[in-house]
XYZ file of C-alpha atoms in Angstrom:
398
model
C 57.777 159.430 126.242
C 57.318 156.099 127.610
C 56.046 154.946 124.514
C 59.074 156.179 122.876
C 60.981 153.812 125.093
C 58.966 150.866 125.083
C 59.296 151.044 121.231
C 63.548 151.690 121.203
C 63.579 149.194 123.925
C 61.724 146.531 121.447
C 63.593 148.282 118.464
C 66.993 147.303 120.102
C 65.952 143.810 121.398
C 64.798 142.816 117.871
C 68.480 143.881 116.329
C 70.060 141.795 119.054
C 68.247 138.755 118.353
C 68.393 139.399 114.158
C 72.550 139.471 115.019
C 72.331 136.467 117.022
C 71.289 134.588 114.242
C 73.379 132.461 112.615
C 74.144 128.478 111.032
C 74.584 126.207 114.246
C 77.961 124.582 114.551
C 78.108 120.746 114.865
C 81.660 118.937 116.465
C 84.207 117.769 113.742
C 83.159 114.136 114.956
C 80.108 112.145 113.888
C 78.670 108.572 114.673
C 77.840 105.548 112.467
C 75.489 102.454 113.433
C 76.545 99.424 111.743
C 74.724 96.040 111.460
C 75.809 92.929 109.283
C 74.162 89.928 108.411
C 75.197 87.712 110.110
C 76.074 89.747 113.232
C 79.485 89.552 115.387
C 81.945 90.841 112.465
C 84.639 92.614 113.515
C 85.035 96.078 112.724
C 88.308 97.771 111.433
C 88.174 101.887 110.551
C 91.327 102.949 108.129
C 92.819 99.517 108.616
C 92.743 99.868 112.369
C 91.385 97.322 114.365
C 88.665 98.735 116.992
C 87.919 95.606 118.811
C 84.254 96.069 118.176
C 82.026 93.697 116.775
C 78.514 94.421 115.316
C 76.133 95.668 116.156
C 77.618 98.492 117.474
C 77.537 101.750 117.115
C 80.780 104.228 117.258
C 80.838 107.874 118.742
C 83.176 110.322 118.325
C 84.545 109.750 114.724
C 86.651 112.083 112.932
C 84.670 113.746 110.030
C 86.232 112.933 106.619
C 85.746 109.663 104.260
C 87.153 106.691 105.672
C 87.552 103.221 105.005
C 85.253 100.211 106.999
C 86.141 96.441 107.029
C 84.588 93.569 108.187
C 85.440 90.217 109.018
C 83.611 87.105 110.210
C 84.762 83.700 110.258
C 83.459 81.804 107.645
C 82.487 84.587 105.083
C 84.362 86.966 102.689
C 86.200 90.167 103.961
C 83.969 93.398 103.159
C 85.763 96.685 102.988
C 83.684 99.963 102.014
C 84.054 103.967 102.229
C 81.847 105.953 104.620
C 81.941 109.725 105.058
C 81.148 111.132 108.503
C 79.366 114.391 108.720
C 79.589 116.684 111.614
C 77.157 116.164 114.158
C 75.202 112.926 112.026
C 74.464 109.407 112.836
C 75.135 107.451 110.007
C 73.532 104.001 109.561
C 74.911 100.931 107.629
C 73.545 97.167 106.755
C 75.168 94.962 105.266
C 74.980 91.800 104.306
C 78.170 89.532 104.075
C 79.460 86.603 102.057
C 80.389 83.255 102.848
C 83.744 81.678 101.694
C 83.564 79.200 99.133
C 85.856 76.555 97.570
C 84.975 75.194 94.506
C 86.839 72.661 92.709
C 87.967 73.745 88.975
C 89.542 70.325 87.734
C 91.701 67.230 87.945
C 94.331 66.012 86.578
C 95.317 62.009 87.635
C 99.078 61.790 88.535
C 100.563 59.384 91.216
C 103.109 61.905 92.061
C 104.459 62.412 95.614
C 106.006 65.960 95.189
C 105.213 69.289 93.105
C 106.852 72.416 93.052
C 105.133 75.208 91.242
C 107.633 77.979 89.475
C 106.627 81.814 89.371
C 105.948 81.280 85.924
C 103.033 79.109 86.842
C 104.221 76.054 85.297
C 103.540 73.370 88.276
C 106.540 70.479 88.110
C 105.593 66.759 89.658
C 107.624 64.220 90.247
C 106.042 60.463 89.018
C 106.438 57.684 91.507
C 105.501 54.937 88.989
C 107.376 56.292 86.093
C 110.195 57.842 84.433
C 108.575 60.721 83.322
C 108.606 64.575 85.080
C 105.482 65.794 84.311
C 105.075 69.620 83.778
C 101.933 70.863 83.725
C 99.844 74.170 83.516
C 96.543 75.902 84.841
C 94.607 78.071 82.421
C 93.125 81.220 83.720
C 89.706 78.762 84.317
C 91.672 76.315 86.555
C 91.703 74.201 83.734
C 94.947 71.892 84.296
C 96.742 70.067 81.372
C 100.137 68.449 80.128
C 102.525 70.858 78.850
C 105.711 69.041 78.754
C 107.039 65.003 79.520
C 111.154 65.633 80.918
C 112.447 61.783 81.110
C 114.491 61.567 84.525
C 115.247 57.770 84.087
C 113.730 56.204 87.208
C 110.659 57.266 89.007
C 111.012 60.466 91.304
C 109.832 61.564 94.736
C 111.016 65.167 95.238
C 111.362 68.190 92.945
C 112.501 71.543 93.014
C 112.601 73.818 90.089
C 113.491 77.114 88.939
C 112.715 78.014 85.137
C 114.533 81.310 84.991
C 117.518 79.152 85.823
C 116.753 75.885 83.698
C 117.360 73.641 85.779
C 114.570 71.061 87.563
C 115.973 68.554 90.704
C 114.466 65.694 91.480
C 115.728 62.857 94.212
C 115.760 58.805 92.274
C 116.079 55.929 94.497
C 118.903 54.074 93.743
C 118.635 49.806 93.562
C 120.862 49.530 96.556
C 118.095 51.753 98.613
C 119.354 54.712 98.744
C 118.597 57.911 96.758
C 120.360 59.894 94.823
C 119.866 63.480 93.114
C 119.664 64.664 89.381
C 119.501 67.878 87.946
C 118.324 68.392 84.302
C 118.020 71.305 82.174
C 114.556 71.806 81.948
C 114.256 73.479 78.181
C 116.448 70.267 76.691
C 115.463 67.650 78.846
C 119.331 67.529 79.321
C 120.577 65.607 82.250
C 123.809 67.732 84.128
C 124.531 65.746 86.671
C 124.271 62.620 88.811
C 124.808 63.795 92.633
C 125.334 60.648 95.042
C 126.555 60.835 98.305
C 126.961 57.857 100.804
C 125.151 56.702 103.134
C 121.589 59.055 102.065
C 118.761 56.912 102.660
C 116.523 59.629 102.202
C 116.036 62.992 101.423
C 113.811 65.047 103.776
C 113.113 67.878 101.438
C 114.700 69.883 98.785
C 114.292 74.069 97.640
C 115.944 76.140 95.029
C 117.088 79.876 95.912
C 115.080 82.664 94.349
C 117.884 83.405 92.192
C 117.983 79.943 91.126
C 121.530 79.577 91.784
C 121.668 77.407 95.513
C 119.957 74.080 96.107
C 119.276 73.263 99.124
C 118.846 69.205 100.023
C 117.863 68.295 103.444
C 119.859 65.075 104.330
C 117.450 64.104 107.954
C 119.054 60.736 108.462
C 122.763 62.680 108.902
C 121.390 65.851 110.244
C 123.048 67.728 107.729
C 121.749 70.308 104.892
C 124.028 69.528 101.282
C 124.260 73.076 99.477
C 124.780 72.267 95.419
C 125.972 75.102 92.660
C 122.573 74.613 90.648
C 124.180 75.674 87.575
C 127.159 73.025 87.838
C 125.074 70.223 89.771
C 128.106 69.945 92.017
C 128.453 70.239 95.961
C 129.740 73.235 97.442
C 129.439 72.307 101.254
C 127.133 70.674 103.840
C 125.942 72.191 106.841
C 125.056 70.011 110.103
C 122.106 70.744 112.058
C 121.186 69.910 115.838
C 118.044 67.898 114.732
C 116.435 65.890 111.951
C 115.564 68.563 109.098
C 112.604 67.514 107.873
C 111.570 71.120 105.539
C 113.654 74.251 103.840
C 112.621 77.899 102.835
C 114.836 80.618 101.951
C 115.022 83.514 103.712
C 112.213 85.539 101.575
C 114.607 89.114 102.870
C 118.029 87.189 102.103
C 118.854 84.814 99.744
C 121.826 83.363 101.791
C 119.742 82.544 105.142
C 117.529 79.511 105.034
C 114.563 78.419 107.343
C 115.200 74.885 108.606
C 112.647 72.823 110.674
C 113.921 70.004 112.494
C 112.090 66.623 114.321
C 113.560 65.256 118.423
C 115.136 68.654 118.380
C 112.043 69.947 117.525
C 113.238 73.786 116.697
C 113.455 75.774 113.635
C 116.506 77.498 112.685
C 117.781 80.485 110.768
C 120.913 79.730 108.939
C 123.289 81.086 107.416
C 124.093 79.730 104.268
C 128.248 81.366 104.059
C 129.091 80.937 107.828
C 126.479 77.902 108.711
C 126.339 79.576 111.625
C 122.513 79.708 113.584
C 120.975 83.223 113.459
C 117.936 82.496 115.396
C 116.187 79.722 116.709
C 112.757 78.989 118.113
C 110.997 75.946 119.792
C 108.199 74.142 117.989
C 106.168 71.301 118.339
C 106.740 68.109 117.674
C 107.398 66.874 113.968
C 107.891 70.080 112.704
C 107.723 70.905 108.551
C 105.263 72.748 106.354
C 106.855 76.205 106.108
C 105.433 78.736 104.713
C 105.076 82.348 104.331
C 102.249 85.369 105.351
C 102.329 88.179 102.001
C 104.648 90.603 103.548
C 107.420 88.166 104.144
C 107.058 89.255 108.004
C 105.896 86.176 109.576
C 106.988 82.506 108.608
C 104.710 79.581 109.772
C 105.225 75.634 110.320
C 102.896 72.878 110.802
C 103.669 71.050 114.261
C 102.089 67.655 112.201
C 101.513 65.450 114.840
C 100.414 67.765 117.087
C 98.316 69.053 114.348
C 98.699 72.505 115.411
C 100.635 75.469 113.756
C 102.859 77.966 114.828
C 103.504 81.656 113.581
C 106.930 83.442 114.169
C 107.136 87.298 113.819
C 110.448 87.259 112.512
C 111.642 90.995 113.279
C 111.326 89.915 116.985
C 111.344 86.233 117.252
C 107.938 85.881 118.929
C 105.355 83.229 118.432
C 101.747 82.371 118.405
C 100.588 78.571 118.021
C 96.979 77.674 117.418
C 95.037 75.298 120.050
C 94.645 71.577 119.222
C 90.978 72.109 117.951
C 91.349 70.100 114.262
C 90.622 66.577 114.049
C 92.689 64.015 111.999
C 95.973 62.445 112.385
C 98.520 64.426 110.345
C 98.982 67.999 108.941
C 100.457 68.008 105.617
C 100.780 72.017 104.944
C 99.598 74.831 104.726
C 99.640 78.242 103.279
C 98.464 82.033 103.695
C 95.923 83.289 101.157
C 95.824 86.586 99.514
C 93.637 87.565 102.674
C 96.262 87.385 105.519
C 93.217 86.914 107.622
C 92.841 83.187 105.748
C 95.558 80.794 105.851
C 94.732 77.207 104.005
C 95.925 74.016 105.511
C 96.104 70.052 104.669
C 94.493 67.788 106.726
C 94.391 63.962 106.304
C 92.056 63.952 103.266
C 90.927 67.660 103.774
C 91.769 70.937 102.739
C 90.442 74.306 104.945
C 90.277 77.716 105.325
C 91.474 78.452 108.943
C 90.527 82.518 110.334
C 93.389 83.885 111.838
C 92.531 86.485 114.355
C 90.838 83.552 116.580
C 92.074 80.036 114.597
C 88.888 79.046 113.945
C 88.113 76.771 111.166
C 85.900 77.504 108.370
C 85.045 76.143 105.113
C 86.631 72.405 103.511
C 87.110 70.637 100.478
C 87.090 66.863 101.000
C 89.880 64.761 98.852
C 88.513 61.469 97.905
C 92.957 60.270 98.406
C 95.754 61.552 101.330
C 97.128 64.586 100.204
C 101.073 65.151 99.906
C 100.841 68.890 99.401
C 99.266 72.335 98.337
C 100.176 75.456 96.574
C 98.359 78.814 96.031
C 99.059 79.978 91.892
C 101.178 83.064 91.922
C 97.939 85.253 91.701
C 96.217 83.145 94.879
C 93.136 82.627 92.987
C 93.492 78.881 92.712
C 94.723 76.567 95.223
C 96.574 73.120 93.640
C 95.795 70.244 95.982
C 98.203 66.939 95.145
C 97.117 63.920 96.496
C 98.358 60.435 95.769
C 96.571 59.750 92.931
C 95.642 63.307 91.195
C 96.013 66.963 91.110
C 93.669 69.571 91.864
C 92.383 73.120 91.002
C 90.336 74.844 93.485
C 88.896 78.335 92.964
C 89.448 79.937 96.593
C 86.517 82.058 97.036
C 87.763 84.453 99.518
């Protein structure tokens, strides 16, 4: 008998441990190690930034594929896809990039503006000559003559919209003081002669979108002139508080305009119907340079002298200015890259890459002449450096 219940006794402990068995269960969350070369990137998970910098090694993520980034000053942005497993450490090297800038090609000019249409034909004005030069890039950065358009008189600024025909550029006048003329760019046709007294110089000129506003920034009479592009004729001017010294339209309406000014040092949001001030925010001092992050969210100016710049969220009207960390005398410009992470600015003789998320600068092309301005192409591959004795085509290596 007691055999009999030693053996049911075993009998019935063996089923309960055969129905105990079964697949362990792992958490929904897993872990991933991840080391770069160099260290101290930054790590962003689904576009999110963590505030974690590598090495490091993150607990508790949600299992699923998801989407890693990287950034480090000074070397390309690396994004790749990573599944987490339940209950596994995953482990990831990788090696990153560095930023390069590599010039493509020249092209000598002495021209001391250029505006560059969304057709990708790049317009400069000739300070020596009579000529408007219009040239193009090749998918190489190869840069080249396309077209001669005689203005009459050498030219300093420019502003040009194809879709509309129609190219601006300011011509000094013998008395001194400058005048503007608008031509039909297909015929080479000149519309119109615009001179107004007492303009002694012309701060800085822009074209609506549309092509159907210019805008002409008269600093000496703090005043903006708004001309019918089609007609060449004035439709109004617009006074400002201080000295406007740069113009952008409103990238979300076509009938506001971004206006930096010098003394009063401020920029302003006006409106173009009412010429009434929508918002207003303090800069530095000798404010100009705008220019625009790839969203159309956030405008930014060059405070020149102090060779800083300054950001503006413009949903909310905050700011963010860098710290005085560049060395030179003057910014010229800048602009945002296809990477909002990498915004390119104009220094003196030197173009650089500058990282966002701390300011820091990275990489630079030297100029062997001042620079008046840059561009990114419509496809941001190339950057187009002018300086005052030749244009440039840089391959941004981002």
């Amino acid at each position: 008998m007691l055999n009999k219940l030693i053996g049911l006794s075993v009998s019935l402990l063996l089923g309960l441990l055969a129905g105990c068995q079964h697949n362990p269960v792992y958490p929904d969350i897993g872990s991933v190690y991840i080391y770069t070369n160099p260290d101290q990137a930054e790590v962003l998970m689904d576009g999110q930034m963590l505030r974690l910098i590598t090495p490091v090694k993150i607990d508790g993520l949600p299992v699923g594929l998801h989407t890693f980034t990287l950034r480090h000053n000074n070397f390309k942005t690396l994004s790749f896809p990573l599944e987490i497993k339940p209950g596994q450490t995953r482990r990831v090297y990788k090696d990153l990039s560095p930023i390069t800038l590599q010039r493509k090609d020249t092209l000598s000019i002495s021209a001391g503006d250029m505006d560059l249409t969304s057709e990708g034909e790049i317009f400069l004005t000739n300070l020596w000559g009579g000529n408007i030069t219009v040239a193009r890039m090749d998918e190489n950065g190869q840069l080249s003559v396309a077209d001669n358009i005689y203005a009459g008189a050498s030219q300093r600024l420019i502003a040009a919209n194809k879709s509309a025909n129609r190219v601006f550029v300011t011509r000094q006048k013998p008395d001194g003081e400058e005048e503007l003329v608008g031509l039909e760019i297909i015929s080479h046709k000149v519309i119109r002669t615009i001179y107004l007294n007492n303009i002694k110089y012309y701060s800085a000129l822009a074209i609506s979108p549309d092509g159907n506003i210019l805008a002409a920034a008269d600093s000496l009479n703090k005043r903006l002139i708004l001309i019918d592009s089609r007609l060449c004729t004035v439709i109004k001017t617009i006074s400002t508080t201080g000295f406007p010294t740069d113009l952008s339209f409103d990238r979300n309406n076509p009938m506001q305009i971004y206006v930096t000014q010098s003394v009063a040092n401020r920029l302003d949001l006006i409106n173009l119907e009412s010429g009434a001030v929508v918002n207003s925010i303090g800069t530095g001092n000798s404010p100009g340079g705008i220019f625009w992050n790839n969203y159309a969210t956030q405008v930014g100016f060059c405070n020149r002298t102090d060779i800083t710049f300054t950001i503006v969220n413009i949903d909310n009207w905050t700011k963010a200015t860098s710290g005085r960390d560049m060395v030179g005398k003057i910014i010229v410009g800048a602009c945002w890259t296809a990477n909002d992470i990498y915004a390119l600015w104009a220094l003196d003789h030197n173009v650089g890459t500058i990282y966002m998320p701390t300011w820091q600068q990275t990489s630079k092309i030297y100029n062997i002449a001042p620079l008046f301005e840059i561009a990114l192409t419509s496809d941001k591959r190339y950057l187009l450096m002018l300086n005052t004795i030749q244009l440039v085509s840089v391959e941004l290596g981002l």
